[in-house]
Short mmCIF file of C-alpha atoms in Angstrom, two decimals:
data_model
loop_
_atom_site.label_atom_id
_atom_site.label_comp_id
_atom_site.label_asym_id
_atom_site.label_seq_id
_atom_site.Cartn_x
_atom_site.Cartn_y
_atom_site.Cartn_z
CA MET A 597 -18.27 12.92 4.59
CA ILE A 598 -16.63 9.99 4.31
CA ARG A 599 -13.64 8.76 2.68
CA GLY A 600 -14.20 12.00 0.48
CA LEU A 601 -17.14 10.89 -0.62
CA SER A 602 -19.62 14.60 -0.13
CA ARG A 603 -22.41 13.02 0.68
CA ASP A 604 -24.06 10.38 3.93
CA VAL A 605 -23.75 6.65 2.95
CA ASP A 606 -26.17 4.50 3.60
CA ALA A 607 -25.52 0.80 3.28
CA VAL A 608 -28.43 -0.11 0.74
CA ASP A 609 -29.98 3.06 -0.50
CA ALA A 610 -26.76 5.03 -1.04
CA PRO A 611 -24.12 2.51 -0.99
CA PHE A 612 -20.57 3.98 -0.84
CA ALA A 613 -18.87 2.52 -4.49
CA TRP A 614 -22.21 3.24 -6.64
CA GLU A 615 -24.15 6.44 -7.47
CA ARG A 616 -26.96 6.96 -8.70
CA ASP A 617 -27.93 7.71 -12.79
CA ASP A 618 -29.99 10.59 -14.13
CA ALA A 619 -32.71 7.38 -14.11
CA GLY A 620 -32.45 6.80 -10.30
CA ASP A 621 -30.64 3.02 -10.62
CA LEU A 622 -27.02 2.36 -8.99
CA GLN A 623 -24.03 2.43 -10.99
CA LEU A 624 -20.82 1.08 -9.92
CA VAL A 625 -18.02 3.70 -9.83
CA ALA A 626 -14.65 3.15 -10.79
CA ARG A 627 -12.70 5.05 -8.67
CA ARG A 628 -14.95 3.30 -5.64
CA VAL A 629 -14.45 -0.35 -6.47
CA THR A 630 -10.77 0.16 -6.83
CA GLN A 631 -10.38 2.00 -3.90
CA CYS A 632 -12.68 -0.69 -2.17
CA ALA A 633 -10.12 -3.55 -3.29
CA LEU A 634 -7.21 -1.74 -2.20
CA SER A 635 -8.28 -0.23 1.06
CA ARG A 636 -10.39 -3.14 1.93
CA ILE A 637 -13.23 -1.17 2.67
CA CYS A 638 -17.02 -2.72 2.43
CA GLY A 639 -18.21 -1.26 -0.91
CA ALA A 640 -21.59 -0.35 0.98
CA CYS A 641 -20.87 0.97 4.26
CA ALA A 642 -17.00 2.21 3.61
CA GLU A 643 -15.89 0.70 7.20
CA SER A 644 -13.39 -2.10 7.14
CA LEU A 645 -14.05 -5.53 5.85
CA GLY A 646 -14.82 -8.38 7.72
CA ARG A 647 -13.75 -11.85 7.36
CA PRO A 648 -16.01 -13.63 5.49
CA VAL A 649 -15.88 -11.19 2.74
CA ALA A 650 -18.70 -11.00 0.98
CA PHE A 651 -19.43 -10.43 -2.89
CA VAL A 652 -22.48 -10.61 -4.62
CA GLY A 653 -23.24 -11.82 -8.09
CA ASP A 654 -25.30 -13.03 -10.37
CA ASP A 655 -24.99 -16.49 -12.47
CA LEU A 656 -22.80 -15.78 -14.91
CA GLU A 657 -20.49 -13.82 -12.30
CA ILE A 658 -20.97 -16.93 -9.91
CA GLY A 659 -19.98 -18.90 -12.93
CA ARG A 660 -17.18 -17.26 -13.67
CA ASN A 661 -15.45 -16.68 -10.08
CA ALA A 662 -15.80 -13.17 -11.02
CA PHE A 663 -17.48 -10.70 -9.84
CA HIS A 664 -17.88 -6.71 -10.39
CA ALA A 665 -19.57 -5.15 -7.56
CA PRO A 666 -16.52 -4.90 -4.73
CA PRO A 667 -16.44 -6.46 -1.31
CA LEU A 668 -18.25 -6.24 1.29
CA HIS A 669 -19.02 -7.22 5.22
CA LEU A 670 -21.65 -10.45 4.94
CA THR A 671 -24.31 -8.39 6.48
CA CYS A 672 -24.41 -5.32 4.03
CA ALA A 673 -24.64 -8.33 0.89
CA ALA A 674 -27.28 -9.52 2.33
CA ASP A 675 -29.08 -6.30 2.43
CA LEU A 676 -27.73 -5.70 -0.86
CA ALA A 677 -28.47 -8.58 -2.63
CA ALA A 678 -32.35 -8.75 -1.34
CA ARG A 679 -33.00 -5.80 -3.17
CA VAL A 680 -31.75 -7.37 -6.46
CA ASP A 681 -33.29 -10.75 -7.50
CA HIS A 682 -30.62 -12.38 -9.44
CA TRP A 683 -27.84 -11.54 -7.34
CA ARG A 684 -26.57 -14.09 -4.82
CA VAL A 685 -23.64 -13.58 -2.31
CA VAL A 686 -20.84 -16.02 -1.97
CA THR A 687 -17.96 -15.67 1.12
CA THR A 688 -14.38 -15.79 1.24
CA SER A 689 -11.46 -15.45 3.12
CA GLY A 690 -9.99 -13.46 0.41
CA PHE A 691 -9.55 -12.66 -2.75
CA GLU A 692 -7.75 -11.05 -6.09
CA PHE A 693 -7.95 -7.98 -7.60
CA VAL A 694 -8.24 -8.76 -11.51
CA ARG A 695 -7.01 -5.04 -13.15
CA ALA A 696 -8.50 -4.94 -17.34
CA THR A 697 -6.49 -5.65 -20.39
CA ALA A 698 -6.17 -4.04 -23.46
CA GLU A 699 -7.95 -6.97 -25.37
CA ASP A 700 -11.07 -7.25 -22.69
CA GLU A 701 -14.33 -5.17 -24.06
CA ASP A 702 -15.49 -4.76 -20.42
CA ARG A 703 -12.68 -3.13 -19.14
CA ARG A 704 -14.39 -3.53 -15.43
CA PRO A 705 -11.63 -4.95 -12.71
CA VAL A 706 -12.98 -7.54 -11.23
CA PHE A 707 -12.73 -9.23 -7.77
CA SER A 708 -11.84 -13.30 -7.90
CA PRO A 709 -12.63 -15.43 -4.97
CA ASN A 710 -9.14 -17.26 -4.19
CA SER A 711 -11.08 -19.10 -0.73
CA LEU A 712 -14.55 -19.61 -1.72
CA LEU A 713 -16.16 -20.48 1.77
CA GLY A 714 -19.86 -22.35 1.69
CA GLU A 715 -22.39 -21.62 -0.50
CA ALA A 716 -24.04 -19.72 -2.30
CA SER A 717 -27.33 -18.06 -0.91
CA ARG A 718 -30.05 -16.49 -2.08
CA GLY A 719 -29.94 -12.71 -1.54
CA MET B 41 0.17 11.09 -22.64
CA ALA B 42 -0.22 8.00 -21.36
CA ILE B 43 2.64 5.65 -19.51
CA SER B 44 2.59 3.54 -22.95
CA ASP B 45 5.30 6.60 -23.88
CA VAL B 46 7.15 7.34 -21.65
CA ARG B 47 10.49 7.21 -23.30
CA GLU B 48 11.97 4.01 -21.51
CA TYR B 49 8.67 2.09 -23.53
CA THR B 50 9.27 4.06 -26.50
CA HIS B 51 11.36 0.91 -28.56
CA LEU B 52 8.41 -1.22 -27.88
CA THR B 53 5.22 -2.52 -29.63
CA ASP B 54 1.81 -2.33 -28.26
CA GLU B 55 1.75 -5.82 -28.73
CA GLU B 56 4.79 -6.02 -27.12
CA VAL B 57 3.69 -4.35 -23.68
CA GLU B 58 0.62 -6.16 -23.84
CA GLN B 59 3.14 -9.65 -24.17
CA ILE B 60 4.70 -7.76 -21.18
CA GLY B 61 1.20 -7.84 -19.25
CA ARG B 62 0.34 -11.70 -20.13
CA GLU B 63 4.30 -12.62 -19.06
CA LEU B 64 3.87 -11.26 -16.32
CA ASP B 65 0.09 -12.75 -15.51
CA ALA B 66 1.74 -16.38 -16.08
CA ILE B 67 4.18 -15.58 -13.06
CA ARG B 68 1.21 -14.73 -11.51
CA ALA B 69 -1.03 -17.42 -12.11
CA GLU B 70 1.66 -19.58 -11.49
CA VAL B 71 2.38 -18.74 -7.61
CA GLU B 72 -1.19 -18.29 -6.73
CA GLU B 73 -1.75 -21.97 -8.04
CA SER B 74 1.28 -23.05 -6.26
CA ARG B 75 0.29 -21.30 -3.02
CA GLY B 76 -0.01 -23.54 -0.10
CA ALA B 77 0.77 -25.64 2.98
CA ALA B 78 4.56 -24.47 2.74
CA ASP B 79 3.29 -20.80 2.54
CA ALA B 80 1.00 -21.45 5.56
CA ALA B 81 3.81 -23.08 7.70
CA TYR B 82 6.34 -19.99 6.90
CA ILE B 83 4.31 -16.91 7.90
CA ASN B 84 3.25 -19.25 10.77
CA ARG B 85 6.93 -19.63 11.89
CA MET B 86 7.51 -15.90 11.28
CA ILE B 87 4.88 -15.04 13.67
CA LYS B 88 5.67 -17.72 16.64
CA VAL B 89 9.96 -16.19 16.02
CA GLN B 90 8.47 -12.47 16.16
CA ARG B 91 6.18 -13.56 19.55
CA GLY B 92 9.05 -15.43 21.07
CA LEU B 93 11.71 -12.74 20.42
CA ALA B 94 9.09 -9.79 22.30
CA PHE B 95 8.39 -12.45 24.83
CA ALA B 96 12.18 -12.78 25.41
CA GLY B 97 13.47 -9.44 24.96
CA ARG B 98 10.51 -8.09 27.51
CA VAL B 99 11.07 -10.83 30.33
CA THR B 100 14.72 -10.11 29.54
CA LEU B 101 14.23 -6.29 30.12
CA LEU B 102 12.52 -6.99 33.78
CA ALA B 103 16.07 -7.25 34.59
CA SER B 104 17.53 -4.35 33.11
CA HIS B 105 18.88 -2.18 35.48
CA ARG B 106 21.90 -4.66 33.60
CA LYS B 107 23.93 -3.66 31.39
CA PRO B 108 24.15 -7.03 29.31
CA ALA B 109 20.12 -7.41 29.70
CA TRP B 110 19.40 -4.14 28.96
CA ALA B 111 20.82 -4.34 25.50
CA ALA B 112 19.89 -8.21 24.76
CA GLY B 113 16.60 -7.39 25.62
CA ALA B 114 16.61 -3.74 23.43
CA ALA B 115 17.64 -5.84 20.50
CA MET B 116 15.02 -8.39 20.73
CA LEU B 117 12.28 -5.95 21.43
CA GLY B 118 13.79 -4.04 17.96
CA VAL B 119 14.14 -7.53 15.83
CA ALA B 120 10.74 -8.43 17.08
CA LYS B 121 8.92 -5.25 16.23
CA ILE B 122 10.69 -4.53 12.85
CA LEU B 123 9.50 -8.27 11.76
CA GLU B 124 6.08 -7.71 12.69
CA ASN B 125 6.24 -4.14 10.56
CA MET B 126 8.07 -4.65 8.13
CA GLU B 127 7.18 -8.88 7.12
CA ILE B 128 4.35 -9.47 9.03
CA GLY B 129 2.17 -6.40 9.57
CA HIS B 130 2.64 -5.11 6.13
CA ASN B 131 2.58 -8.03 4.44
CA VAL B 132 -0.68 -9.61 6.28
CA MET B 133 -2.45 -5.89 5.50
CA HIS B 134 -2.43 -6.11 1.47
CA GLY B 135 -4.22 -9.54 2.31
CA GLN B 136 -1.70 -11.65 1.18
CA TRP B 137 -2.15 -14.07 3.72
CA ASP B 138 -5.93 -13.94 3.39
CA TRP B 139 -5.98 -17.30 1.25
CA MET B 140 -5.35 -19.02 4.44
CA ASN B 141 -8.64 -18.15 6.17
CA ASP B 142 -6.68 -17.59 9.16
CA PRO B 143 -9.33 -15.85 11.96
CA GLU B 144 -6.33 -14.23 13.15
CA ILE B 145 -3.73 -13.62 9.81
CA HIS B 146 -5.98 -11.88 7.66
CA SER B 147 -6.18 -7.84 5.97
CA SER B 148 -9.43 -7.35 8.13
CA ASN B 149 -8.12 -8.11 11.97
CA TRP B 150 -4.51 -7.65 12.24
CA GLU B 151 -3.46 -4.27 13.68
CA TRP B 152 0.01 -3.41 13.89
CA ASP B 153 2.76 -2.79 16.32
CA THR B 154 2.97 0.98 15.46
CA ALA B 155 1.21 4.30 16.03
CA GLN B 156 -0.57 4.62 12.73
CA PRO B 157 -4.10 3.16 13.04
CA ALA B 158 -3.92 -0.18 10.27
CA GLU B 159 -6.73 1.50 8.76
CA GLN B 160 -5.66 4.87 7.93
CA TRP B 161 -2.48 2.54 6.52
CA LYS B 162 -4.83 0.57 4.18
CA HIS B 163 -5.97 3.75 3.21
CA SER B 164 -2.76 5.82 2.87
CA HIS B 165 -0.65 2.69 1.88
CA ASN B 166 -2.58 0.11 -0.02
CA TYR B 167 -4.74 2.58 -2.01
CA VAL B 168 -2.99 5.68 -2.44
CA HIS B 169 0.60 4.54 -3.10
CA HIS B 170 -0.06 1.44 -4.40
CA GLN B 171 -3.03 3.35 -7.31
CA PHE B 172 -1.00 5.72 -8.09
CA THR B 173 2.63 4.61 -7.53
CA ASN B 174 5.22 7.66 -7.93
CA VAL B 175 2.16 9.96 -9.70
CA LEU B 176 3.22 13.13 -8.52
CA GLY B 177 0.49 15.29 -6.91
CA HIS B 178 -1.07 12.27 -5.84
CA ASP B 179 1.48 9.65 -4.14
CA ASN B 180 1.84 11.13 -0.88
CA ASP B 181 4.90 8.71 -0.38
CA ILE B 182 7.40 10.89 -2.96
CA GLY B 183 8.75 13.00 0.10
CA TYR B 184 5.99 12.13 2.54
CA GLY B 185 4.34 15.62 2.17
CA ILE B 186 7.95 16.98 3.62
CA LEU B 187 10.02 16.45 1.71
CA ARG B 188 10.51 17.56 -2.06
CA MET B 189 11.80 14.40 -3.71
CA ALA B 190 11.28 15.03 -7.40
CA ARG B 191 12.72 18.10 -9.08
CA GLU B 192 9.18 18.75 -10.64
CA GLN B 193 7.87 19.53 -7.09
CA LYS B 194 7.80 23.12 -7.01
CA TRP B 195 10.27 24.82 -4.53
CA HIS B 196 9.73 26.58 -1.78
CA PRO B 197 12.51 27.75 0.50
CA ALA B 198 11.27 25.84 3.87
CA ASN B 199 12.63 22.79 1.34
CA LEU B 200 16.16 24.00 2.82
CA GLY B 201 15.96 22.40 6.06
CA GLN B 202 15.16 18.51 4.25
CA PRO B 203 18.10 17.38 5.91
CA VAL B 204 17.03 18.44 9.20
CA TYR B 205 13.67 17.12 8.58
CA ASN B 206 15.07 14.21 7.44
CA ALA B 207 17.04 13.32 10.34
CA LEU B 208 13.48 13.65 12.65
CA LEU B 209 11.37 12.24 10.10
CA ALA B 210 13.73 8.47 10.48
CA SER B 211 14.05 9.26 13.93
CA LEU B 212 10.41 9.53 14.77
CA PHE B 213 9.05 7.37 11.40
CA GLN B 214 6.44 5.58 13.10
CA TRP B 215 4.62 9.14 14.42
CA GLY B 216 5.23 10.19 10.74
CA VAL B 217 2.98 7.19 9.45
CA ALA B 218 0.82 7.26 11.92
CA LEU B 219 -0.06 11.50 10.91
CA HIS B 220 0.11 10.03 7.00
CA ASP B 221 -3.55 9.78 5.82
CA LEU B 222 -4.30 12.60 8.07
CA ASP B 223 -3.05 14.35 4.63
CA ILE B 224 -1.25 17.75 6.27
CA GLU B 225 -1.24 19.45 3.40
CA ALA B 226 -4.79 19.22 3.04
CA ILE B 227 -5.28 20.23 6.28
CA ARG B 228 -3.24 23.60 5.59
CA LYS B 229 -5.29 24.41 2.50
CA GLY B 230 -7.95 24.14 4.20
CA LYS B 231 -9.64 21.11 2.13
CA LYS B 232 -9.81 18.65 4.48
CA ASP B 233 -13.11 17.91 6.20
CA PRO B 234 -13.24 18.37 9.50
CA LYS B 235 -15.73 15.62 9.76
CA GLU B 236 -13.64 13.18 8.49
CA MET B 237 -10.14 14.72 10.22
CA LYS B 238 -11.89 14.71 13.47
CA ARG B 239 -13.02 10.74 12.88
CA GLN B 240 -9.22 10.48 11.80
CA LEU B 241 -7.02 12.17 14.61
CA GLY B 242 -9.54 10.50 17.04
CA GLN B 243 -8.35 7.05 15.82
CA ILE B 244 -4.61 8.41 15.39
CA TRP B 245 -4.66 9.61 19.29
CA ARG B 246 -6.39 6.34 20.69
CA LYS B 247 -3.73 3.80 18.93
CA GLY B 248 -0.85 6.53 19.64
CA ARG B 249 -1.58 6.27 23.10
CA ASN B 250 -1.89 3.00 23.58
CA GLN B 251 1.54 2.41 22.14
CA VAL B 252 2.67 4.83 24.08
CA LEU B 253 1.50 3.10 27.43
CA LYS B 254 1.84 -0.17 26.72
CA ASP B 255 6.26 0.73 26.23
CA TYR B 256 6.44 3.79 28.60
CA VAL B 257 4.02 2.58 31.21
CA VAL B 258 3.03 -0.33 32.07
CA TYR B 259 6.28 -2.61 31.04
CA PRO B 260 8.61 -0.21 32.30
CA ALA B 261 6.20 -0.63 36.26
CA LEU B 262 6.62 -4.21 35.73
CA SER B 263 10.39 -3.61 36.01
CA GLY B 264 9.45 -1.88 39.25
CA PRO B 265 12.60 -0.29 40.60
CA HIS B 266 14.16 -0.15 37.10
CA TRP B 267 12.09 0.95 35.21
CA ARG B 268 13.77 3.94 33.87
CA THR B 269 15.82 1.47 32.28
CA THR B 270 13.24 -0.58 30.38
CA LEU B 271 11.60 3.09 30.12
CA THR B 272 15.41 3.31 27.48
CA ALA B 273 15.65 0.44 26.02
CA ASN B 274 12.04 0.06 25.36
CA ALA B 275 12.76 3.82 23.65
CA THR B 276 15.84 2.20 21.88
CA ALA B 277 13.78 -0.43 20.66
CA ASN B 278 11.00 2.06 18.83
CA VAL B 279 13.61 3.98 17.42
CA THR B 280 15.90 1.11 16.02
CA ARG B 281 12.66 0.17 13.94
CA ASN B 282 12.04 3.69 13.11
CA LEU B 283 14.98 3.59 11.39
CA TRP B 284 15.38 0.53 9.76
CA SER B 285 11.83 1.26 8.49
CA TYR B 286 12.78 4.67 6.92
CA VAL B 287 15.74 3.12 5.33
CA ILE B 288 13.96 -0.18 3.79
CA ILE B 289 10.97 2.98 2.70
CA PHE B 290 13.42 4.70 1.19
CA CYS B 291 15.38 2.49 -0.78
CA GLY B 292 12.43 1.64 -2.08
CA HIS B 293 10.99 4.76 -4.58
CA PHE B 294 13.72 7.27 -3.93
CA PRO B 295 17.33 5.47 -5.88
CA ASP B 296 18.17 7.46 -9.28
CA GLY B 297 16.41 4.83 -11.43
CA ALA B 298 12.81 4.62 -10.04
CA MET B 299 10.83 7.26 -12.16
CA HIS B 300 7.72 9.25 -10.90
CA PHE B 301 4.89 9.51 -13.18
CA THR B 302 2.43 12.36 -14.07
CA GLU B 303 -1.78 12.18 -14.18
CA GLU B 304 -1.98 12.43 -17.57
CA GLU B 305 0.38 9.45 -17.89
CA ILE B 306 -1.49 7.53 -16.59
CA GLU B 307 -4.51 8.00 -18.46
CA ASP B 308 -6.77 5.14 -19.51
CA GLU B 309 -3.88 3.20 -18.11
CA THR B 310 -4.51 -1.22 -18.73
CA ARG B 311 -2.96 -3.65 -16.26
CA ALA B 312 0.06 -4.35 -18.83
CA GLU B 313 0.68 -0.17 -18.60
CA TRP B 314 0.14 -0.19 -14.87
CA TYR B 315 2.46 -3.62 -14.51
CA LEU B 316 5.43 -1.36 -16.54
CA ARG B 317 4.48 2.56 -14.07
CA GLN B 318 5.37 -0.69 -11.25
CA ILE B 319 8.38 -1.63 -12.82
CA LEU B 320 10.07 1.76 -13.15
CA GLY B 321 9.12 3.46 -10.11
CA ALA B 322 9.76 1.31 -7.97
CA ALA B 323 13.52 0.09 -7.28
CA ASN B 324 15.10 -2.88 -5.24
CA PHE B 325 17.99 -3.90 -3.28
CA GLU B 326 20.49 -7.09 -3.06
CA GLY B 327 21.10 -8.92 0.05
CA GLY B 328 20.60 -12.16 1.68
CA PRO B 329 17.67 -13.93 2.93
CA LEU B 330 17.95 -12.31 6.65
CA LEU B 331 18.45 -9.12 5.35
CA HIS B 332 15.25 -9.55 3.12
CA ILE B 333 12.54 -10.76 6.21
CA MET B 334 14.08 -8.16 7.98
CA SER B 335 13.40 -5.36 5.75
CA GLY B 336 9.81 -7.18 4.71
CA ASN B 337 11.02 -9.17 1.81
CA LEU B 338 10.42 -5.17 0.68
CA GLY B 339 13.97 -5.82 -1.08
CA TYR B 340 12.02 -7.43 -4.15
CA GLN B 341 10.17 -3.86 -4.05
CA ILE B 342 9.26 -3.91 -7.64
CA GLU B 343 7.88 -7.40 -7.55
CA HIS B 344 6.31 -6.12 -4.52
CA HIS B 345 4.33 -3.65 -6.54
CA LEU B 346 3.60 -5.57 -9.36
CA PHE B 347 1.65 -8.63 -7.08
CA PRO B 348 1.22 -6.50 -3.88
CA ASP B 349 -1.56 -9.53 -2.53
CA LEU B 350 1.31 -12.17 -3.21
CA PRO B 351 3.02 -13.91 -0.43
CA SER B 352 6.52 -12.10 0.65
CA ASN B 353 7.90 -15.09 0.56
CA ARG B 354 7.57 -16.38 -3.29
CA TYR B 355 9.52 -12.60 -4.28
CA GLY B 356 12.67 -13.84 -4.44
CA GLU B 357 11.57 -16.39 -7.24
CA ILE B 358 9.31 -14.11 -8.79
CA ALA B 359 11.93 -11.77 -8.82
CA VAL B 360 14.40 -13.53 -11.02
CA LYS B 361 11.35 -13.66 -14.08
CA VAL B 362 10.72 -10.35 -13.24
CA ARG B 363 14.56 -9.59 -14.17
CA ALA B 364 14.62 -11.77 -17.00
CA LEU B 365 11.47 -10.37 -18.59
CA CYS B 366 13.34 -6.43 -17.92
CA ASP B 367 15.97 -7.82 -19.76
CA LYS B 368 14.65 -9.84 -22.80
CA TYR B 369 12.22 -6.42 -23.25
CA ASP B 370 15.28 -3.66 -22.58
CA ILE B 371 13.05 -2.71 -20.00
CA PRO B 372 14.84 -0.86 -16.46
CA TYR B 373 15.23 -2.99 -13.62
CA THR B 374 17.16 -0.60 -10.27
CA ILE B 375 18.83 -2.68 -7.96
CA GLY B 376 22.08 -1.63 -6.71
CA PRO B 377 22.82 -2.75 -2.78
CA LEU B 378 21.33 -1.42 0.10
CA HIS B 379 24.27 1.31 0.76
CA LYS B 380 23.99 2.56 -2.60
CA GLN B 381 20.63 2.03 -2.89
CA TYR B 382 20.31 5.18 0.42
CA GLY B 383 22.84 7.17 -0.69
CA GLN B 384 21.27 7.57 -3.93
CA ALA B 385 18.11 8.82 -1.46
CA LEU B 386 20.07 10.96 0.60
CA ARG B 387 21.57 12.70 -2.42
CA THR B 388 18.15 13.39 -3.67
CA ILE B 389 17.24 14.74 -0.34
CA ILE B 390 20.18 16.76 -0.13
CA LYS B 391 20.21 17.90 -3.92
CA LEU B 392 16.60 19.11 -3.43
CA SER B 393 16.90 20.86 -0.67
CA VAL B 394 17.82 24.10 -2.85
CA PRO B 395 16.48 24.94 -6.40
CA ASN B 396 16.65 22.89 -9.09
CA GLY B 397 19.31 25.48 -10.78
CA PHE B 398 21.86 24.27 -8.37
CA THR B 399 22.11 20.82 -9.03
CA THR B 400 21.79 18.51 -11.98
CA SER B 401 19.84 15.31 -12.10
CA ASP B 402 20.68 12.28 -10.87
CA LYS B 403 17.51 10.15 -12.72
CA PRO B 404 16.80 9.77 -16.39
CA GLU B 405 15.38 12.47 -17.39
CA PRO B 406 11.44 12.95 -17.02
CA PRO B 407 9.37 12.07 -20.12
CA SER B 408 8.24 15.47 -20.56
CA PRO B 409 11.46 17.94 -19.09
CA ASP B 410 8.83 21.32 -20.26
CA ARG B 411 5.62 20.45 -17.72
CA ALA B 412 4.79 22.67 -14.95
CA PRO B 413 5.99 22.10 -11.77
CA VAL B 414 3.27 20.21 -9.88
CA GLU B 415 2.15 21.72 -6.35
CA ARG B 416 3.29 19.58 -3.26
CA GLY B 417 0.61 17.47 -1.52
CA ARG B 418 -2.34 15.01 -2.95
CA LYS B 419 -5.50 15.25 -3.81
CA SER B 420 -8.09 13.90 -1.95
CA ASP B 421 -10.54 10.41 -3.02
CA ALA B 422 -13.03 12.90 -4.07
CA GLU B 423 -10.89 14.97 -6.27
CA ARG B 424 -8.82 12.04 -7.78
CA PRO B 425 -9.80 10.88 -11.37
CA SER B 426 -11.60 7.82 -12.23
CA ARG B 427 -9.10 6.24 -15.19
CA ARG B 428 -11.94 5.73 -16.74
CA ALA B 429 -14.70 8.47 -15.51
CA GLU B 430 -17.36 6.19 -15.70
CA LEU B 431 -18.81 2.93 -16.23
CA GLY B 432 -21.33 3.77 -17.69
CA GLY B 433 -23.36 0.51 -19.15
CA TRP B 434 -21.30 -1.38 -18.33
CA SER B 435 -22.33 -0.73 -14.92
CA ARG B 436 -24.91 -3.55 -12.74
CA LYS B 437 -28.02 -2.03 -11.42
CA ALA B 438 -28.50 -2.53 -8.04
CA SER B 439 -32.19 -0.03 -8.10
#
């Protein structure tokens, strides 16, 4: 058990911030996303983040500079992105954690990198 | 009940609450857009001053057998430790300076000069305390697990000893903080996972051992025959830092105006409501620039809780705008001189050492006076409810 989780963490198959739904798909868990954001731990392996910080997202998220998945280690992000066709990895030194407003239809918080480093790479 | 139903808000319409949120967003955006070289110069200068003081203090203490050298060395070292913990370490670990892309001044790398491992601080403080600010049963900073600080918390005969526990906590503050993320209450109730406890204890042991070796073995040894006076000077610097950080931290949430909340009140909180809870749950103190620097700018506790990852040197200018906003919407903004704020916290510690019936409340009445007493301690990460239990269809698939 790690950080309140009653299961083992595997950065790729059982990442910290995700749980499998009934169909076996990985779904983000809101509470753990917030925990990763504030405790500054990796959303995949749950260890302290490094520098740079990595985010995974699709073209829309990259275009908006607003990511739903929590911050990750670069290697964890690359491993996760390799599993999803439309995900790319971006790196940053810092990020803002933005909570949803009452007006937002999508009530998930987002992460906005504030010091992007280099180009996004294909996962 | 939601945060928007708390009595202090009831004069606000939903639209006004959201408008307050938009105005706070604008304050945040303004600082983010203007954040730059001057801010970077500030934190670099602060680190340079802190390291200079620490170096000068250690060198001076090589002659610690002379009383003026002992006093000067202990004072410089104490101030250096205060600066490192309050204005540098605490704020760096919040990610306030991550945007600089500095390899050293980054929330991922910084390890501070105190007994608690940085990783555990980022969980107990950045996450548990800042996300669940003043929420009874969640935020262990309400009394640090040993003091009864809210009338809603159950009284226990052990609370009679609060004035003594408080004095011990203040003097040994770094060690109290070191144990903070362990969650002693969970251990006492047998709820703590043994593997996690072992992992955390290992981290605390290694960090604590290094702190003790540094201040009580290595540096005294460098003083040769005067090792004993250097050791006492180092202990004095540590206790000074302990007392100072304790006072500053207790002034942040325990003065009379700072409210407590329940789990129900934070259910389905929007960003604007979250902002409002931070304003109502925190308290500021007044002072000049030096006092604010020495307290890690936590005299602007309200602003720190609204924007924990904005650079601390900007809190002063943010406070002017936040206070004007609170005046505009008639929202309580708790502020007073340091001695008054600490006096109120101390009075609460003493009054709550006895059952509620013996004393009267000095705080604004809780929103639901009839609610049941809240158990001591905090919920574990696993027990902590998601404010939106599942993300469902919104969630990103990564299978």
